[in-house]
mmCIF file of C-alpha atoms in Angstrom:
data_model
loop_
_atom_site.group_PDB
_atom_site.id
_atom_site.type_symbol
_atom_site.label_atom_id
_atom_site.label_comp_id
_atom_site.label_asym_id
_atom_site.label_seq_id
_atom_site.Cartn_x
_atom_site.Cartn_y
_atom_site.Cartn_z
ATOM 1 C CA MET A 1 -0.030 0.061 0.355
ATOM 2 C CA ALA A 2 1.465 3.562 -0.950
ATOM 3 C CA SER A 3 1.974 5.872 1.310
ATOM 4 C CA LEU A 4 0.237 9.806 0.219
ATOM 5 C CA GLU A 5 3.291 12.514 1.121
ATOM 6 C CA VAL A 6 2.399 15.433 3.410
ATOM 7 C CA SER A 7 3.811 18.745 2.707
ATOM 8 C CA SER A 8 6.512 19.510 5.707
ATOM 9 C CA MET A 9 5.973 21.562 8.658
ATOM 10 C CA PRO A 10 7.240 24.489 7.933
ATOM 11 C CA THR A 11 8.058 25.577 11.975
ATOM 12 C CA ILE A 12 10.116 23.646 13.474
ATOM 13 C CA GLU A 13 9.351 22.905 16.991
ATOM 14 C CA HIS A 14 8.855 20.342 19.764
ATOM 15 C CA LYS A 15 5.204 19.870 19.905
ATOM 16 C CA LEU A 16 3.111 17.073 20.929
ATOM 17 C CA ASN A 17 0.082 16.623 17.677
ATOM 18 C CA ILE A 18 -2.100 15.180 20.399
ATOM 19 C CA SER A 19 -5.483 16.135 18.859
ATOM 20 C CA GLU A 20 -7.927 14.353 16.663
ATOM 21 C CA GLU A 21 -8.048 17.774 15.094
ATOM 22 C CA GLU A 22 -4.568 17.722 13.491
ATOM 23 C CA ILE A 23 -4.769 14.958 11.218
ATOM 24 C CA PRO A 24 -4.498 16.575 7.735
ATOM 25 C CA ALA A 25 -6.811 14.894 4.737
ATOM 26 C CA LYS A 26 -4.750 13.448 3.731
ATOM 27 C CA ILE A 27 -3.407 11.299 7.072
ATOM 28 C CA ARG A 28 -7.249 10.151 6.902
ATOM 29 C CA VAL A 29 -7.339 9.308 3.335
ATOM 30 C CA ILE A 30 -4.941 6.808 4.899
ATOM 31 C CA ALA A 31 -6.619 5.639 7.833
ATOM 32 C CA GLU A 32 -9.142 5.003 6.117
ATOM 33 C CA SER A 33 -7.455 2.938 3.791
ATOM 34 C CA GLN A 34 -6.115 0.590 6.598
ATOM 35 C CA GLY A 35 -9.887 -0.277 8.014
ATOM 36 C CA GLU A 36 -10.523 3.283 10.300
ATOM 37 C CA CYS A 37 -14.433 4.100 9.398
ATOM 38 C CA PRO A 38 -15.471 7.210 11.204
ATOM 39 C CA LYS A 39 -19.302 5.428 11.601
ATOM 40 C CA SER A 40 -18.503 2.450 12.708
ATOM 41 C CA LYS A 41 -15.164 3.154 14.476
ATOM 42 C CA HIS A 42 -16.716 3.307 18.099
ATOM 43 C CA GLU A 43 -18.691 -0.331 17.468
ATOM 44 C CA ILE A 44 -15.537 -1.484 16.538
ATOM 45 C CA ILE A 45 -14.178 -0.180 19.595
ATOM 46 C CA ALA A 46 -16.492 -1.389 22.315
ATOM 47 C CA GLN A 47 -15.792 -4.799 20.645
ATOM 48 C CA PHE A 48 -12.336 -5.017 21.024
ATOM 49 C CA ARG A 49 -14.005 -3.700 25.220
ATOM 50 C CA ASN A 50 -15.463 -6.801 24.656
ATOM 51 C CA TYR A 51 -13.135 -8.827 23.929
ATOM 52 C CA ILE A 52 -10.262 -7.747 26.067
ATOM 53 C CA SER A 53 -13.004 -8.582 28.461
ATOM 54 C CA GLU A 54 -14.321 -12.070 27.839
ATOM 55 C CA GLN A 55 -10.184 -12.776 26.751
ATOM 56 C CA ASN A 56 -8.809 -11.656 30.039
ATOM 57 C CA GLU A 57 -5.345 -12.663 29.589
ATOM 58 C CA CYS A 58 -4.494 -9.542 30.106
ATOM 59 C CA GLN A 59 -5.829 -6.183 31.429
ATOM 60 C CA PRO A 60 -4.874 -2.846 30.673
ATOM 61 C CA HIS A 61 -5.338 -0.213 33.000
ATOM 62 C CA ARG A 62 -7.469 2.171 31.020
ATOM 63 C CA ASN A 63 -10.424 0.644 28.311
ATOM 64 C CA ASP A 64 -11.274 4.054 27.372
ATOM 65 C CA ASP A 65 -12.085 5.162 23.693
ATOM 66 C CA LYS A 66 -8.697 7.686 23.111
ATOM 67 C CA TYR A 67 -6.779 4.597 24.718
ATOM 68 C CA LEU A 68 -7.906 1.869 22.699
ATOM 69 C CA GLN A 69 -8.176 3.318 19.597
ATOM 70 C CA LYS A 70 -4.421 3.461 20.034
ATOM 71 C CA PHE A 71 -3.514 -0.437 19.179
ATOM 72 C CA LEU A 72 -6.477 -0.727 16.936
ATOM 73 C CA ARG A 73 -5.158 1.799 14.743
ATOM 74 C CA ALA A 74 -1.275 -0.223 15.013
ATOM 75 C CA ARG A 75 -2.959 -3.278 13.568
ATOM 76 C CA TYR A 76 -4.998 -1.901 11.135
ATOM 77 C CA TRP A 77 -8.332 -2.439 12.637
ATOM 78 C CA LYS A 78 -8.272 -5.906 13.495
ATOM 79 C CA VAL A 79 -9.411 -6.732 16.770
ATOM 80 C CA GLU A 80 -7.690 -9.850 17.612
ATOM 81 C CA ASN A 81 -4.156 -8.758 15.982
ATOM 82 C CA SER A 82 -4.841 -5.195 18.822
ATOM 83 C CA TYR A 83 -5.553 -7.524 21.383
ATOM 84 C CA HIS A 84 -2.436 -9.687 20.778
ATOM 85 C CA LEU A 85 -0.446 -6.310 20.642
ATOM 86 C CA LEU A 86 -2.173 -5.246 23.789
ATOM 87 C CA CYS A 87 -0.833 -8.200 25.519
ATOM 88 C CA ASN A 88 2.494 -7.846 24.540
ATOM 89 C CA TYR A 89 2.338 -4.088 25.855
ATOM 90 C CA TYR A 90 0.860 -5.546 29.201
ATOM 91 C CA LYS A 91 3.595 -8.290 29.251
ATOM 92 C CA PHE A 92 7.220 -6.153 28.600
ATOM 93 C CA ARG A 93 5.539 -4.099 30.896
ATOM 94 C CA GLU A 94 5.842 -6.312 33.458
ATOM 95 C CA GLN A 95 8.911 -7.897 32.540
ATOM 96 C CA ASN A 96 10.375 -4.124 32.877
ATOM 97 C CA LYS A 97 8.835 -2.541 35.102
ATOM 98 C CA HIS A 98 12.168 -0.088 36.170
ATOM 99 C CA TYR A 99 11.731 0.933 32.656
ATOM 100 C CA TYR A 100 8.686 3.147 33.885
ATOM 101 C CA GLU A 101 8.272 2.739 37.332
ATOM 102 C CA LYS A 102 10.046 5.970 39.301
ATOM 103 C CA VAL A 103 11.032 6.333 36.402
ATOM 104 C CA ARG A 104 11.869 10.468 35.795
ATOM 105 C CA PRO A 105 11.862 11.640 32.553
ATOM 106 C CA ILE A 106 14.019 15.274 33.232
ATOM 107 C CA ASP A 107 17.121 12.638 34.615
ATOM 108 C CA LEU A 108 17.675 11.085 31.784
ATOM 109 C CA ARG A 109 18.820 14.508 30.085
ATOM 110 C CA HIS A 110 22.492 12.927 29.747
ATOM 111 C CA VAL A 111 20.993 10.247 26.619
ATOM 112 C CA GLY A 112 20.686 13.933 25.374
ATOM 113 C CA ASP A 113 24.135 14.922 26.292
ATOM 114 C CA GLU A 114 25.489 12.216 24.349
ATOM 115 C CA ASN A 115 23.742 12.566 21.192
ATOM 116 C CA ILE A 116 23.351 9.291 20.795
ATOM 117 C CA LEU A 117 19.027 9.401 20.896
ATOM 118 C CA THR A 118 16.508 11.530 19.296
ATOM 119 C CA VAL A 119 13.688 11.739 17.375
ATOM 120 C CA THR A 120 13.172 14.862 14.276
ATOM 121 C CA PRO A 121 10.683 17.061 15.557
ATOM 122 C CA TYR A 122 9.510 17.700 12.113
ATOM 123 C CA ARG A 123 7.913 14.215 10.023
ATOM 124 C CA ASP A 124 9.425 13.111 6.881
ATOM 125 C CA GLN A 125 7.116 13.605 3.829
ATOM 126 C CA HIS A 126 4.784 10.328 4.903
ATOM 127 C CA GLY A 127 4.051 12.024 8.354
ATOM 128 C CA HIS A 128 6.556 9.629 9.842
ATOM 129 C CA ARG A 129 8.649 11.214 12.826
ATOM 130 C CA ILE A 130 12.500 9.792 13.375
ATOM 131 C CA ILE A 131 14.186 7.865 15.461
ATOM 132 C CA ILE A 132 17.771 8.330 14.958
ATOM 133 C CA TYR A 133 19.992 6.385 17.130
ATOM 134 C CA ARG A 134 23.915 6.847 16.332
ATOM 135 C CA PHE A 135 25.412 4.000 18.328
ATOM 136 C CA GLY A 136 28.851 4.879 17.147
ATOM 137 C CA ILE A 137 29.007 7.718 18.936
ATOM 138 C CA TRP A 138 27.492 5.475 23.059
ATOM 139 C CA ARG A 139 29.809 5.715 25.826
ATOM 140 C CA PRO A 140 29.183 2.712 27.611
ATOM 141 C CA SER A 141 30.259 3.978 30.954
ATOM 142 C CA GLN A 142 28.488 7.677 30.587
ATOM 143 C CA VAL A 143 24.862 6.039 29.381
ATOM 144 C CA THR A 144 23.571 2.564 30.269
ATOM 145 C CA VAL A 145 21.589 0.158 28.208
ATOM 146 C CA ASP A 146 19.086 0.437 30.347
ATOM 147 C CA ASP A 147 19.293 4.205 30.072
ATOM 148 C CA ILE A 148 18.579 3.796 26.012
ATOM 149 C CA PHE A 149 15.444 1.823 26.972
ATOM 150 C CA LYS A 150 13.680 4.141 29.170
ATOM 151 C CA ALA A 151 15.079 6.860 26.829
ATOM 152 C CA THR A 152 13.295 5.277 23.807
ATOM 153 C CA ILE A 153 9.776 4.316 25.658
ATOM 154 C CA ILE A 154 9.520 7.155 26.798
ATOM 155 C CA LEU A 155 10.163 8.598 22.855
ATOM 156 C CA GLN A 156 7.644 5.711 22.043
ATOM 157 C CA GLU A 157 5.041 6.634 24.282
ATOM 158 C CA LEU A 158 4.612 9.702 23.547
ATOM 159 C CA GLY A 159 5.023 9.026 19.658
ATOM 160 C CA SER A 160 1.676 6.261 20.713
ATOM 161 C CA LEU A 161 -0.290 9.495 22.337
ATOM 162 C CA GLU A 162 0.004 11.423 18.857
ATOM 163 C CA PRO A 163 -3.149 10.157 16.454
ATOM 164 C CA ILE A 164 -0.891 10.956 13.140
ATOM 165 C CA SER A 165 2.108 8.508 14.221
ATOM 166 C CA GLN A 166 -0.983 5.801 15.288
ATOM 167 C CA ILE A 167 -2.262 6.015 11.918
ATOM 168 C CA VAL A 168 1.123 6.658 10.200
ATOM 169 C CA GLY A 169 3.748 5.037 12.508
ATOM 170 C CA GLY A 170 7.275 5.988 12.751
ATOM 171 C CA VAL A 171 10.813 5.016 11.107
ATOM 172 C CA ALA A 172 14.222 4.845 12.754
ATOM 173 C CA ILE A 173 17.935 5.096 11.934
ATOM 174 C CA PHE A 174 20.539 3.721 12.978
ATOM 175 C CA ASP A 175 24.046 4.935 12.340
ATOM 176 C CA MET A 176 26.486 2.823 12.866
ATOM 177 C CA LYS A 177 29.770 5.099 12.027
ATOM 178 C CA SER A 178 32.596 4.492 14.271
ATOM 179 C CA LEU A 179 30.884 1.250 15.550
ATOM 180 C CA ALA A 180 32.958 -0.377 17.689
ATOM 181 C CA LEU A 181 33.599 -3.903 20.080
ATOM 182 C CA ASP A 182 32.832 -2.355 23.051
ATOM 183 C CA HIS A 183 29.638 -1.942 21.872
ATOM 184 C CA ILE A 184 29.222 -4.908 20.076
ATOM 185 C CA LEU A 185 29.831 -6.279 23.501
ATOM 186 C CA HIS A 186 27.329 -4.560 25.686
ATOM 187 C CA LEU A 187 24.581 -5.589 22.449
ATOM 188 C CA SER A 188 23.408 -8.931 23.611
ATOM 189 C CA PRO A 189 20.334 -11.386 22.350
ATOM 190 C CA GLY A 190 18.847 -9.733 25.775
ATOM 191 C CA VAL A 191 19.129 -6.480 24.542
ATOM 192 C CA ALA A 192 18.753 -7.025 21.036
ATOM 193 C CA GLN A 193 15.250 -8.657 21.763
ATOM 194 C CA LYS A 194 13.402 -6.415 23.855
ATOM 195 C CA MET A 195 15.361 -3.173 20.901
ATOM 196 C CA ILE A 196 12.706 -5.302 18.684
ATOM 197 C CA ALA A 197 10.104 -5.743 21.050
ATOM 198 C CA LEU A 198 9.751 -1.299 21.554
ATOM 199 C CA LEU A 199 10.282 -0.937 18.048
ATOM 200 C CA VAL A 200 8.214 -3.778 16.512
ATOM 201 C CA THR A 201 6.201 -5.912 18.051
ATOM 202 C CA THR A 202 5.501 -4.579 21.830
ATOM 203 C CA MET A 203 4.386 -1.275 21.014
ATOM 204 C CA PRO A 204 0.764 0.980 19.931
ATOM 205 C CA ILE A 205 2.841 2.667 16.957
ATOM 206 C CA ARG A 206 4.150 0.906 14.133
ATOM 207 C CA THR A 207 7.649 1.005 12.994
ATOM 208 C CA ALA A 208 7.291 1.795 8.851
ATOM 209 C CA ALA A 209 10.571 1.465 7.727
ATOM 210 C CA LEU A 210 14.166 0.080 9.801
ATOM 211 C CA HIS A 211 17.487 2.247 7.991
ATOM 212 C CA ILE A 212 20.949 0.967 8.826
ATOM 213 C CA VAL A 213 24.001 3.890 7.494
ATOM 214 C CA ASN A 214 26.947 3.663 8.295
ATOM 215 C CA GLN A 215 28.229 -0.364 9.139
ATOM 216 C CA ASN A 216 31.376 -1.045 9.116
ATOM 217 C CA TRP A 217 32.168 -4.789 8.880
ATOM 218 C CA LEU A 218 31.406 -4.643 12.882
ATOM 219 C CA PHE A 219 27.891 -4.330 12.073
ATOM 220 C CA ASN A 220 27.560 -7.963 11.101
ATOM 221 C CA ALA A 221 28.386 -9.044 14.182
ATOM 222 C CA ALA A 222 25.972 -6.621 16.286
ATOM 223 C CA PHE A 223 23.218 -7.426 13.172
ATOM 224 C CA LYS A 224 23.365 -11.024 13.560
ATOM 225 C CA PHE A 225 21.530 -10.839 17.165
ATOM 226 C CA PHE A 226 19.082 -8.982 15.698
ATOM 227 C CA LYS A 227 18.132 -11.068 12.421
ATOM 228 C CA PRO A 228 16.121 -13.337 14.429
ATOM 229 C CA PHE A 229 14.235 -11.583 15.583
ATOM 230 C CA LEU A 230 12.728 -9.420 12.847
ATOM 231 C CA ASN A 231 9.772 -11.809 11.326
ATOM 232 C CA ALA A 232 9.296 -11.649 7.893
ATOM 233 C CA ALA A 233 7.500 -8.034 7.207
ATOM 234 C CA MET A 234 9.991 -6.480 9.381
ATOM 235 C CA ARG A 235 12.755 -7.950 7.251
ATOM 236 C CA GLU A 236 11.067 -6.155 4.151
ATOM 237 C CA LYS A 237 11.126 -3.154 5.987
ATOM 238 C CA LEU A 238 14.993 -3.030 7.052
ATOM 239 C CA PHE A 239 16.856 -1.208 4.542
ATOM 240 C CA ILE A 240 20.680 -1.622 4.910
ATOM 241 C CA HIS A 241 21.956 1.438 2.802
ATOM 242 C CA GLY A 242 25.890 1.884 3.867
ATOM 243 C CA SER A 243 27.422 5.168 3.450
ATOM 244 C CA ASP A 244 25.448 5.832 0.383
ATOM 245 C CA MET A 245 22.550 8.556 0.616
ATOM 246 C CA ASN A 246 21.177 8.874 -2.114
ATOM 247 C CA SER A 247 20.098 5.024 -1.227
ATOM 248 C CA LEU A 248 18.200 6.621 1.603
ATOM 249 C CA HIS A 249 17.043 10.084 0.040
ATOM 250 C CA LYS A 250 14.986 6.883 -1.947
ATOM 251 C CA HIS A 251 13.240 6.762 1.132
ATOM 252 C CA ILE A 252 13.368 9.793 2.981
ATOM 253 C CA ASN A 253 13.962 12.582 0.855
ATOM 254 C CA ARG A 254 16.343 14.855 1.940
ATOM 255 C CA GLU A 255 14.007 17.931 2.779
ATOM 256 C CA ASN A 256 13.445 15.838 5.830
ATOM 257 C CA LEU A 257 16.119 14.706 7.023
ATOM 258 C CA PRO A 258 19.571 15.790 9.079
ATOM 259 C CA LYS A 259 22.330 17.565 6.826
ATOM 260 C CA ARG A 260 24.493 14.551 8.737
ATOM 261 C CA TYR A 261 22.846 12.227 5.705
ATOM 262 C CA GLY A 262 22.623 14.269 3.236
ATOM 263 C CA GLY A 263 19.476 15.858 4.368
ATOM 264 C CA MET A 264 18.761 19.770 4.737
ATOM 265 C CA GLN A 265 17.414 19.902 8.770
ATOM 266 C CA ASP A 266 19.304 20.876 12.073
ATOM 267 C CA ASP A 267 20.198 18.561 14.850
ATOM 268 C CA TYR A 268 17.767 18.738 17.576
ATOM 269 C CA SER A 269 18.615 17.375 20.404
ATOM 270 C CA TYR A 270 16.799 14.607 22.893
ATOM 271 C CA THR A 271 16.980 16.802 25.540
ATOM 272 C CA LEU A 272 14.659 18.778 24.267
ATOM 273 C CA TRP A 273 11.790 16.391 24.034
ATOM 274 C CA LEU A 274 12.646 16.620 27.655
ATOM 275 C CA ASP A 275 11.928 20.737 27.959
ATOM 276 C CA MET A 276 8.985 20.340 26.068
ATOM 277 C CA LEU A 277 7.626 16.883 28.300
ATOM 278 C CA ASP A 278 8.149 19.186 31.201
ATOM 279 C CA THR A 279 6.459 22.248 30.113
ATOM 280 C CA GLN A 280 3.577 21.099 27.800
ATOM 281 C CA ALA A 281 2.514 17.664 29.902
ATOM 282 C CA SER A 282 2.352 20.466 33.270
ATOM 283 C CA ASN A 283 -0.168 21.512 31.835
ATOM 284 C CA SER A 284 -2.169 18.978 29.604
ATOM 285 C CA GLU A 285 -2.941 15.655 29.670
ATOM 286 C CA VAL A 286 -0.068 14.427 28.265
ATOM 287 C CA HIS A 287 1.150 14.866 31.984
ATOM 288 C CA LYS A 288 -1.315 12.509 33.079
ATOM 289 C CA ASP A 289 -1.358 10.257 31.031
ATOM 290 C CA MET A 290 2.111 9.435 31.275
ATOM 291 C CA GLU A 291 2.482 9.467 35.305
ATOM 292 C CA GLN A 292 -0.475 7.098 34.665
ATOM 293 C CA LEU A 293 2.860 4.983 33.754
ATOM 294 C CA GLY A 294 4.547 5.827 36.451
ATOM 295 C CA PHE A 295 6.571 8.278 35.324
ATOM 296 C CA ILE A 296 7.560 11.448 37.835
ATOM 297 C CA PHE A 297 8.165 15.145 37.135
ATOM 298 C CA ASP A 298 8.163 16.644 40.497
#
């Protein structure tokens, strides 16, 4: 199914688009092509709620329409598939409570200071936000694996609040430039499995594509840990570009990429999202939503 192009936002600001009114007309067309019908959506949500109650394998902390809708959007409004995603999500939360409970987002500023992880404040031509990992500059002595997971989860949870992202998902870029043995030693199969779970099988926001850039010979050693956890559908969405940025530009327009990848945008730190969260969340439902998941802001 081909994506429809949407215009880039002219003003760059770190702001969540959490209102249904902010969905552009072209994105609404995509939503309808995925099975979302304004006339029947509330009926399907009610069916989903009843299905959750009947199956009783997992109990979400919320079952209101707005919350359940993001799981349905992530699985093209298929109730059974959405239920499996919901259960995967709560199973992951139960197995990794320390990534959520009593986590203060502000305590992860050092992740942004190290510039190893961020999400673009703008969207690509298809409406995706772009999560970028720069593992080659990662200093495990300064930023732990758990820090990376906590920071990723915060970004994923925030993204899942945006109706646009619920509909089109996001894309990921893994920049492997300067990847070294010290990094490989920290990328165990368990770490690989959790990373794929976050990006593919667990969160109520789809990953539309995974792009690998600037990989060196050590990448093959790291990739063997990740590949077994990629299902057939995800392998079709995996693109390995090396240093050929023209190859990357076939998927993401230059106007929607940082300059380091042959694009036209500046780099934006992860800390800017934390600043947004600190200000926007204090007077909005974002704060409440994140606190219900266990995050602390005071």
